[in-house]
Short mmCIF file of C-alpha atoms in Angstrom, two decimals:
data_model
loop_
_atom_site.label_atom_id
_atom_site.label_comp_id
_atom_site.label_asym_id
_atom_site.label_seq_id
_atom_site.Cartn_x
_atom_site.Cartn_y
_atom_site.Cartn_z
CA MET V 912 -21.01 -13.33 4.20
CA SER V 913 -20.89 -9.70 3.96
CA ARG V 914 -20.33 -7.78 7.23
CA THR V 915 -20.49 -4.13 8.48
CA LEU V 916 -17.72 -2.40 9.06
CA THR V 917 -18.05 0.54 11.51
CA LYS V 918 -15.84 3.52 11.61
CA PRO V 919 -13.45 2.00 14.51
CA ARG V 920 -13.09 -1.15 12.88
CA ILE V 921 -12.39 0.75 9.52
CA LYS V 922 -9.95 2.60 11.43
CA ASN V 923 -8.08 -0.21 11.98
CA ILE V 924 -7.85 -1.80 8.71
CA LEU V 925 -6.67 1.39 7.88
CA GLU V 926 -4.13 1.33 10.52
CA GLY V 927 -2.88 -2.35 9.89
CA ALA V 928 -2.81 -1.80 5.94
CA CYS V 929 0.00 1.54 6.64
CA PHE V 930 1.65 -1.40 8.85
CA MET V 931 2.28 -3.71 6.20
CA ALA V 932 2.76 -0.84 3.51
CA SER V 933 6.34 -0.42 3.82
CA GLY V 934 6.47 3.22 3.98
CA GLY V 935 3.89 4.28 1.37
CA GLY V 936 0.48 3.76 0.09
CA GLY V 937 -0.42 7.18 1.77
CA SER V 938 -0.87 9.30 4.54
CA LEU V 939 -2.46 7.43 8.04
CA PRO V 940 -3.29 10.78 9.59
CA ILE V 941 -4.77 12.60 6.90
CA ALA V 942 -6.88 9.09 5.74
CA PHE V 943 -8.32 8.99 9.42
CA LYS V 944 -9.55 12.51 8.75
CA MET V 945 -11.15 11.79 5.26
CA LEU V 946 -12.87 8.77 7.21
CA GLU V 947 -14.13 11.34 9.96
CA SER V 948 -15.24 13.43 7.78
CA CYS V 949 -17.33 10.46 5.86
CA PRO V 950 -21.33 11.44 6.77
CA ASN V 951 -22.00 7.94 6.91
CA THR V 952 -20.61 5.90 9.59
CA SER V 953 -20.66 1.97 7.89
CA VAL V 954 -20.01 0.63 4.72
CA GLU V 955 -21.01 -3.76 4.13
CA LEU V 956 -17.79 -5.63 3.30
CA TYR V 957 -18.43 -8.51 0.61
CA SER V 958 -16.12 -11.50 0.06
CA ALA V 959 -14.92 -12.13 -3.64
CA ASN V 960 -17.24 -15.05 -3.64
CA GLU V 961 -20.34 -13.07 -2.97
CA LEU V 962 -19.97 -11.13 -6.52
CA LEU V 963 -22.68 -11.42 -8.80
CA PRO V 964 -21.68 -13.40 -12.24
CA ASN V 965 -22.22 -9.89 -14.23
CA ASP V 966 -20.54 -7.83 -11.44
CA LYS V 967 -17.22 -5.66 -12.51
CA VAL V 968 -14.54 -4.83 -10.03
CA ILE V 969 -12.20 -2.13 -10.79
CA VAL V 970 -9.16 -0.96 -8.71
CA VAL V 971 -9.21 3.05 -7.72
CA ALA V 972 -6.45 4.48 -5.89
CA GLY V 973 -4.44 7.71 -6.04
CA LEU V 974 -0.64 8.06 -7.71
CA GLY V 975 2.31 10.53 -7.14
CA ALA V 976 4.32 11.90 -4.51
CA PRO V 977 2.77 11.47 -0.91
CA THR V 978 4.09 14.60 0.41
CA ALA V 979 1.80 16.61 -2.25
CA VAL V 980 -1.62 14.76 -0.80
CA ASN V 981 -4.41 16.49 1.44
CA ALA V 982 -8.05 15.01 2.09
CA ASN V 983 -10.32 17.40 0.89
CA THR V 984 -8.29 16.93 -2.72
CA PHE V 985 -7.77 12.94 -2.26
CA ALA V 986 -11.66 12.58 -1.70
CA ASP V 987 -12.40 14.65 -5.08
CA ILE V 988 -10.33 12.19 -6.93
CA LEU V 989 -11.46 9.47 -6.13
CA GLU V 990 -15.49 10.48 -6.85
CA ASN V 991 -14.12 11.60 -10.52
CA THR V 992 -12.12 9.24 -11.25
CA PHE V 993 -14.86 6.10 -10.77
CA ASP V 994 -17.46 8.24 -12.12
CA CYS V 995 -14.98 8.83 -15.33
CA TYR V 996 -14.49 5.02 -15.82
CA LYS V 997 -17.94 4.25 -15.31
CA ALA V 998 -19.40 6.42 -17.83
CA ASN V 999 -16.73 5.94 -20.49
CA ALA V 1000 -17.09 1.97 -19.83
CA LYS V 1001 -20.74 2.16 -20.55
CA ILE V 1002 -19.86 4.03 -24.19
CA TYR V 1003 -17.87 0.42 -24.95
CA ASN V 1004 -20.67 -1.59 -23.25
CA PRO V 1005 -23.48 -0.40 -22.76
CA ASP V 1006 -24.57 -3.43 -20.93
CA GLN V 1007 -21.47 -3.05 -18.23
CA ASN V 1008 -22.20 -3.37 -14.72
CA ILE V 1009 -18.92 -1.50 -12.40
CA ALA V 1010 -20.16 -3.27 -8.93
CA GLY V 1011 -17.47 -2.85 -7.03
CA VAL V 1012 -13.79 -1.79 -5.86
CA ILE V 1013 -10.73 -2.87 -4.44
CA SER V 1014 -8.17 -1.64 -3.27
CA VAL V 1015 -4.85 -1.33 -5.41
CA GLU V 1016 -2.05 -1.75 -2.49
CA TYR V 1017 -1.55 -1.09 1.00
CA GLY V 1018 -1.38 1.80 2.81
CA GLY V 1019 -3.84 4.89 4.74
CA LEU V 1020 -4.93 6.59 1.72
CA ASN V 1021 -5.08 3.63 -1.16
CA THR V 1022 -6.96 1.23 1.38
CA LEU V 1023 -9.61 3.88 2.32
CA ALA V 1024 -9.71 5.02 -1.39
CA PRO V 1025 -12.85 2.09 -2.34
CA ILE V 1026 -13.48 2.23 1.71
CA TYR V 1027 -14.24 5.86 1.33
CA LEU V 1028 -15.75 5.22 -2.31
CA ALA V 1029 -18.59 2.65 -0.99
CA MET V 1030 -19.30 4.47 2.12
CA LYS V 1031 -20.40 7.59 -0.04
CA ASN V 1032 -22.35 5.39 -2.90
CA SER V 1033 -24.65 2.33 -1.49
CA ASN V 1034 -24.29 1.00 -4.94
CA VAL V 1035 -20.53 0.32 -4.87
CA LYS V 1036 -19.85 -2.81 -3.58
CA LEU V 1037 -16.54 -2.82 -0.80
CA VAL V 1038 -14.43 -6.26 -1.91
CA ASP V 1039 -11.99 -7.83 0.93
CA ALA V 1040 -9.37 -7.73 -1.80
CA ASP V 1041 -6.57 -6.06 -2.43
CA GLY V 1042 -4.02 -5.67 -5.85
CA THR V 1043 -0.65 -6.05 -4.30
CA GLY V 1044 -0.23 -6.87 -0.46
CA ARG V 1045 2.18 -3.87 0.08
CA ALA V 1046 2.40 -0.84 -1.23
CA VAL V 1047 4.38 -0.58 -4.53
CA PRO V 1048 5.72 2.74 -6.73
CA GLY V 1049 4.92 1.85 -10.06
CA LEU V 1050 2.28 0.18 -11.90
CA ASP V 1051 4.29 -1.95 -13.30
CA THR V 1052 4.72 -3.52 -9.73
CA ILE V 1053 1.26 -3.94 -8.95
CA PHE V 1054 0.59 -7.76 -8.17
CA LEU V 1055 -2.63 -7.67 -10.40
CA SER V 1056 -0.31 -6.07 -13.60
CA LEU V 1057 2.58 -8.55 -12.99
CA ASN V 1058 -0.52 -11.53 -13.17
CA GLY V 1059 -1.58 -10.69 -16.36
CA ILE V 1060 -4.45 -8.07 -15.27
CA SER V 1061 -4.66 -5.62 -18.05
CA LEU V 1062 -4.72 -1.93 -17.26
CA SER V 1063 -6.86 -1.16 -20.16
CA PRO V 1064 -8.96 0.15 -20.35
CA LEU V 1065 -7.84 3.13 -17.32
CA ALA V 1066 -9.34 6.39 -16.31
CA LEU V 1067 -7.47 9.23 -15.04
CA ALA V 1068 -8.76 12.08 -13.05
CA SER V 1069 -7.91 15.12 -10.98
CA SER V 1070 -9.62 17.44 -8.23
CA ASN V 1071 -10.13 20.23 -10.32
CA GLY V 1072 -12.42 18.00 -13.09
CA SER V 1073 -9.82 17.28 -15.77
CA ASN V 1074 -9.94 13.48 -16.74
CA ALA V 1075 -9.41 11.21 -19.19
CA PHE V 1076 -10.39 7.86 -20.40
CA ILE V 1077 -7.36 5.28 -22.67
CA LYS V 1078 -7.80 2.04 -24.34
CA THR V 1079 -5.35 0.94 -26.13
CA HIS V 1080 -4.51 -1.98 -28.98
CA ASP V 1081 -1.35 -3.42 -26.63
CA ILE V 1082 -3.30 -4.31 -23.52
CA THR V 1083 -0.42 -6.01 -21.96
CA ASP V 1084 2.38 -3.24 -22.00
CA THR V 1085 1.90 -2.34 -18.20
CA PRO V 1086 5.62 -0.47 -18.78
CA PHE V 1087 3.93 1.65 -21.39
CA TYR V 1088 1.16 2.72 -18.69
CA GLU V 1089 3.22 3.58 -15.78
CA SER V 1090 5.56 6.14 -18.39
CA LEU V 1091 1.95 7.83 -19.42
CA VAL V 1092 0.45 8.18 -16.02
CA ARG V 1093 3.85 9.44 -14.62
CA ALA V 1094 3.90 11.84 -17.62
CA THR V 1095 0.30 13.00 -16.97
CA VAL V 1096 1.15 13.47 -12.91
CA SER V 1097 3.99 16.54 -13.97
CA ASN V 1098 1.32 17.93 -16.04
CA PRO V 1099 0.28 20.97 -14.65
CA PHE V 1100 -3.51 20.48 -15.82
CA PHE V 1101 -3.89 17.26 -13.37
CA GLY V 1102 -1.40 18.09 -10.58
CA PRO V 1103 0.82 15.93 -8.54
CA ILE V 1104 -1.46 13.83 -7.55
CA ILE V 1105 -3.93 12.05 -9.69
CA GLY V 1106 -6.63 9.14 -9.55
CA ILE V 1107 -6.08 5.92 -11.36
CA GLY V 1108 -8.97 3.83 -12.14
CA ALA V 1109 -8.20 0.30 -13.94
CA TRP V 1110 -7.73 -3.56 -13.64
CA GLU V 1111 -11.15 -4.42 -14.56
CA MET V 1112 -12.24 -7.89 -13.54
CA ASP V 1113 -15.20 -9.97 -12.69
CA LYS V 1114 -15.68 -12.46 -10.11
CA ASN V 1115 -13.48 -15.13 -10.87
CA THR V 1116 -10.56 -13.11 -11.89
CA VAL V 1117 -10.99 -11.12 -8.38
CA MET V 1118 -10.56 -14.36 -6.35
CA GLU V 1119 -7.76 -16.22 -8.40
CA LYS V 1120 -5.85 -13.06 -9.06
CA SER V 1121 -5.99 -10.77 -6.32
CA LEU V 1122 -5.18 -10.82 -2.63
CA VAL V 1123 -8.59 -11.92 -1.35
CA GLY V 1124 -9.08 -11.24 2.37
CA ALA V 1125 -6.42 -8.48 2.68
CA LEU V 1126 -8.77 -5.95 3.73
CA THR V 1127 -9.76 -8.40 6.93
CA LYS V 1128 -5.77 -9.49 7.30
CA ALA V 1129 -5.02 -5.39 7.81
CA GLU V 1130 -8.06 -5.53 10.36
CA LEU V 1131 -6.51 -8.41 12.76
CA ILE V 1132 -3.23 -6.01 12.28
CA GLY V 1133 -5.01 -2.81 13.20
CA LYS V 1134 -6.62 -4.55 16.18
CA VAL V 1135 -3.43 -6.02 17.86
CA ILE V 1136 -1.98 -2.43 16.95
CA GLU V 1137 -4.73 -0.70 19.06
CA ARG V 1138 -4.65 -2.95 21.98
CA PHE V 1139 -1.34 -2.83 22.23
CA ARG V 1140 -0.99 0.60 22.14
CA ASN V 1141 -3.92 0.45 25.22
CA GLY V 1142 -1.28 -1.80 27.26
CA GLU V 1143 -4.00 -5.50 26.69
CA LEU V 1144 -1.17 -6.95 25.47
CA LYS V 1145 2.22 -7.29 27.29
CA TYR V 1146 4.61 -7.93 24.46
CA ASP V 1147 8.37 -6.83 24.16
CA GLY V 1148 7.55 -4.64 21.01
CA ILE V 1149 5.07 -4.38 18.29
CA PHE V 1150 6.71 -7.19 15.99
CA GLN V 1151 6.59 -9.69 18.80
CA ALA V 1152 2.99 -8.94 19.52
CA ILE V 1153 2.01 -9.21 16.01
CA GLU V 1154 4.04 -12.61 15.64
CA LYS V 1155 2.45 -13.86 18.71
CA GLU V 1156 -1.59 -13.12 17.91
CA LEU V 1157 -1.75 -13.40 14.67
CA SER V 1158 0.51 -16.67 13.09
CA GLY V 1159 -2.06 -19.15 12.00
CA LYS V 1160 -4.80 -16.73 11.64
CA LEU V 1161 -6.04 -15.65 8.35
CA GLY V 1162 -3.37 -15.05 5.60
CA PHE V 1163 -0.47 -15.53 8.22
CA PRO V 1164 1.80 -18.62 8.40
CA ALA V 1165 1.19 -21.00 11.45
CA ASN V 1166 5.00 -20.90 12.35
CA GLU V 1167 6.40 -18.12 13.62
CA GLY V 1168 8.95 -16.96 10.79
CA PHE V 1169 7.19 -14.20 9.25
CA VAL V 1170 8.56 -11.53 11.09
CA LYS V 1171 11.33 -10.22 11.75
CA GLU V 1172 12.56 -7.33 14.67
CA LEU V 1173 16.07 -5.44 13.87
CA GLY V 1174 15.06 -3.23 17.25
CA HIS V 1175 12.45 -1.31 19.43
CA ASN V 1176 13.54 1.88 21.07
CA SER V 1177 15.83 2.29 18.27
CA ARG V 1178 16.57 6.15 16.76
CA LEU V 1179 17.09 7.23 12.97
CA THR V 1180 19.45 9.53 12.73
CA TYR V 1181 19.46 10.77 9.55
CA VAL V 1182 16.44 11.50 6.98
CA GLY V 1183 17.44 13.34 3.80
CA ASN V 1184 16.53 13.73 0.21
CA LEU V 1185 18.55 11.20 -2.22
CA LYS V 1186 17.28 12.77 -5.92
CA SER V 1187 14.55 14.32 -7.26
CA TYR V 1188 12.11 12.84 -9.73
CA SER V 1189 8.49 13.84 -10.84
CA GLY V 1190 5.85 12.15 -8.79
CA PHE V 1191 8.37 10.46 -6.16
CA ASP V 1192 9.81 11.46 -3.08
CA ALA V 1193 13.21 9.80 -3.06
CA THR V 1194 14.80 9.55 0.42
CA ARG V 1195 17.60 7.93 2.57
CA TYR V 1196 17.06 6.88 6.47
CA ASP V 1197 20.25 6.36 8.89
CA ILE V 1198 19.18 4.56 11.95
CA CYS V 1199 20.86 3.02 14.99
CA CYS V 1200 19.12 -0.60 16.10
CA GLY V 1201 19.52 -1.26 19.59
CA ASN V 1202 21.91 0.21 22.31
CA THR V 1203 24.69 1.74 19.77
CA SER V 1204 25.51 5.35 19.08
CA GLN V 1205 26.69 4.61 15.55
CA PRO V 1206 23.96 3.93 12.30
CA THR V 1207 23.58 0.33 12.08
CA HIS V 1208 21.45 0.40 9.00
CA SER V 1209 20.01 2.60 6.32
CA ILE V 1210 16.43 2.64 4.64
CA LEU V 1211 16.58 3.41 0.97
CA ASN V 1212 12.61 4.80 -0.14
CA PHE V 1213 11.56 5.68 -3.31
CA ASN V 1214 7.63 7.00 -1.61
CA GLU V 1215 8.31 2.82 -0.31
CA SER V 1216 10.76 1.82 1.69
CA LEU V 1217 12.31 -0.68 -1.08
CA VAL V 1218 15.97 -1.35 0.39
CA ILE V 1219 17.25 -2.27 4.10
CA ILE V 1220 21.14 -1.90 4.18
CA ASP V 1221 23.63 -3.67 7.02
CA LEU V 1222 26.10 -0.77 7.42
CA ALA V 1223 28.27 -3.14 8.75
CA THR V 1224 29.06 -5.20 5.87
CA ASN V 1225 27.12 -2.60 3.15
CA THR V 1226 25.10 -4.91 1.65
CA ALA V 1227 21.37 -5.73 1.56
CA ILE V 1228 19.47 -7.72 4.13
CA SER V 1229 16.04 -7.49 3.17
CA THR V 1230 14.30 -5.79 -0.25
CA ALA V 1231 10.94 -5.49 -1.58
CA PRO V 1232 8.72 -7.27 -2.21
CA ASP V 1233 9.21 -7.86 1.08
CA ILE V 1234 7.89 -5.49 3.65
CA ILE V 1235 10.01 -2.92 5.51
CA CYS V 1236 7.96 -1.61 8.48
CA ILE V 1237 8.93 1.77 11.31
CA PHE V 1238 6.58 2.17 14.33
CA ASP V 1239 6.58 4.81 16.34
CA ASP V 1240 7.21 3.67 20.09
CA ASN V 1241 6.10 6.75 21.80
CA GLU V 1242 2.56 7.34 19.93
CA LYS V 1243 2.45 3.53 19.20
CA VAL V 1244 1.29 4.21 15.64
CA PRO V 1245 2.62 2.54 12.35
CA LEU V 1246 4.41 5.35 10.38
CA THR V 1247 4.53 6.36 6.43
CA ASN V 1248 7.50 8.04 5.24
CA ASP V 1249 5.65 11.12 3.63
CA VAL V 1250 5.00 11.42 7.68
CA ILE V 1251 8.50 10.90 8.64
CA GLU V 1252 9.58 13.41 6.04
CA LYS V 1253 7.08 16.44 6.80
CA ASN V 1254 7.89 15.91 10.46
CA LYS V 1255 11.72 15.05 10.17
CA GLU V 1256 12.36 17.31 13.74
CA LYS V 1257 10.08 15.74 15.54
CA TYR V 1258 11.20 11.63 14.33
CA LEU V 1259 14.83 11.97 14.55
CA ASN V 1260 16.19 10.17 17.53
CA THR V 1261 12.75 9.08 18.34
CA PRO V 1262 12.28 6.10 19.94
CA VAL V 1263 11.03 3.58 16.88
CA SER V 1264 10.61 -0.37 16.05
CA ILE V 1265 12.40 -1.24 12.92
CA GLY V 1266 10.86 -4.70 11.53
CA ILE V 1267 10.95 -6.55 8.34
CA ILE V 1268 7.42 -8.86 7.40
CA ARG V 1269 7.19 -11.21 4.78
CA VAL V 1270 4.89 -10.40 1.95
CA SER V 1271 2.03 -12.28 0.45
CA GLU V 1272 3.09 -16.04 -0.61
CA LYS V 1273 1.16 -15.29 -3.59
CA TRP V 1274 4.35 -13.25 -4.55
CA ASN V 1275 6.43 -16.82 -5.00
CA GLN V 1276 4.81 -17.54 -8.04
CA PHE V 1277 7.35 -15.50 -9.90
CA ASN V 1278 10.99 -16.90 -10.05
CA ALA V 1279 13.99 -14.64 -9.11
CA ASP V 1280 14.92 -13.73 -12.53
CA GLU V 1281 11.05 -12.34 -12.87
CA ILE V 1282 11.51 -10.63 -9.45
CA ASN V 1283 14.49 -9.01 -10.08
CA LYS V 1284 13.48 -7.51 -13.76
CA ILE V 1285 10.24 -6.07 -11.83
CA TRP V 1286 12.36 -4.18 -9.32
CA SER V 1287 15.51 -3.35 -10.84
CA PRO V 1288 14.41 -0.06 -12.50
CA TYR V 1289 13.26 1.11 -9.10
CA PHE V 1290 16.49 -0.31 -7.53
CA ASP V 1291 18.55 1.71 -9.91
CA LYS V 1292 16.94 4.88 -9.25
CA LEU V 1293 18.39 4.61 -5.68
CA ASP V 1294 22.29 3.70 -6.90
CA TYR V 1295 20.99 0.20 -5.19
CA LYS V 1296 22.23 -2.80 -8.05
CA ASP V 1297 22.54 -6.00 -6.07
CA GLY V 1298 18.59 -7.24 -7.16
CA CYS V 1299 16.30 -8.37 -4.52
CA VAL V 1300 17.21 -10.01 -1.38
CA PHE V 1301 14.44 -11.90 0.67
CA TYR V 1302 14.59 -11.87 4.55
CA PRO V 1303 15.98 -15.49 5.66
CA PHE V 1304 12.78 -15.96 8.27
#
């Protein structure tokens, strides 16, 4: 049955999604600001099996350089994108019923995107599902795309009213769409952040091809973070709290082998740019994990954190699609890469916890060759050549 999400519960969802986003998915502070500005105070959350047979669900999200986002323009982008998709879909099918929305990926802003739309529009159903189970750098790494869901038709929109609706003959060519959308992001008519509406699905497809229950899973994580911050949970760090409190609950393994803490009260000793790419923030962090004066690990980011290197051996210990998490031990909040990069002086030498969390087990349906093909183009941009490495939880 559907259930009501009040703003405090939505904040739990956003914080949990931010923690699981591997540094991407948009700024949590901006997401909180947008949520507070919304005049409505609650929204209904529907399970996928509550959708009607003729209901269609789409993903609505923001895409581009995370450091370019602000609350006002992102709200306009979401509204314009949804309106563009819905209006144009009616041209191709007058009986089309775009009834619901899901998130494309975890993250502060992209998890908020469908929540915000449903809060502002009472006829739009918010569905408890996500398209990826972490944040990712490209349309060709979205779990829905890899699972065979077409990106056509696709709507693109900006905050200023520029929009485009694209329907192609070859509906499975996701790399084509990725190159098309990235070119649009760099176009001055659209700007560094655009909205995307795509991955149209019916009830059965949502249930079979997406990550159902994802918002509830994020809410559980966010509630643990809130209780840990308030001193209700007496664990030795946030990763231990999440592992002990959530093992065996919705979407989490029954054993305690899905979390690895590399160190709490660790320090970021370097935050720097690697290369410049349109629509992306490519950076590197050096980290001292534990009581040491020398960096022990480096994290390579392409909007999202994709690779973590053990500097003692100069080898990767974990890569995407597994999730790399950074948590502020002072303020006890999850950190995204855009927040760190905008506040370098604050976060250099600030105590943080660094850890790895296993991505949704649904990713296991892809074999090693498929996984490496998916991620190698993005690893290459970071000059990392050794392919995917799953941490041995």
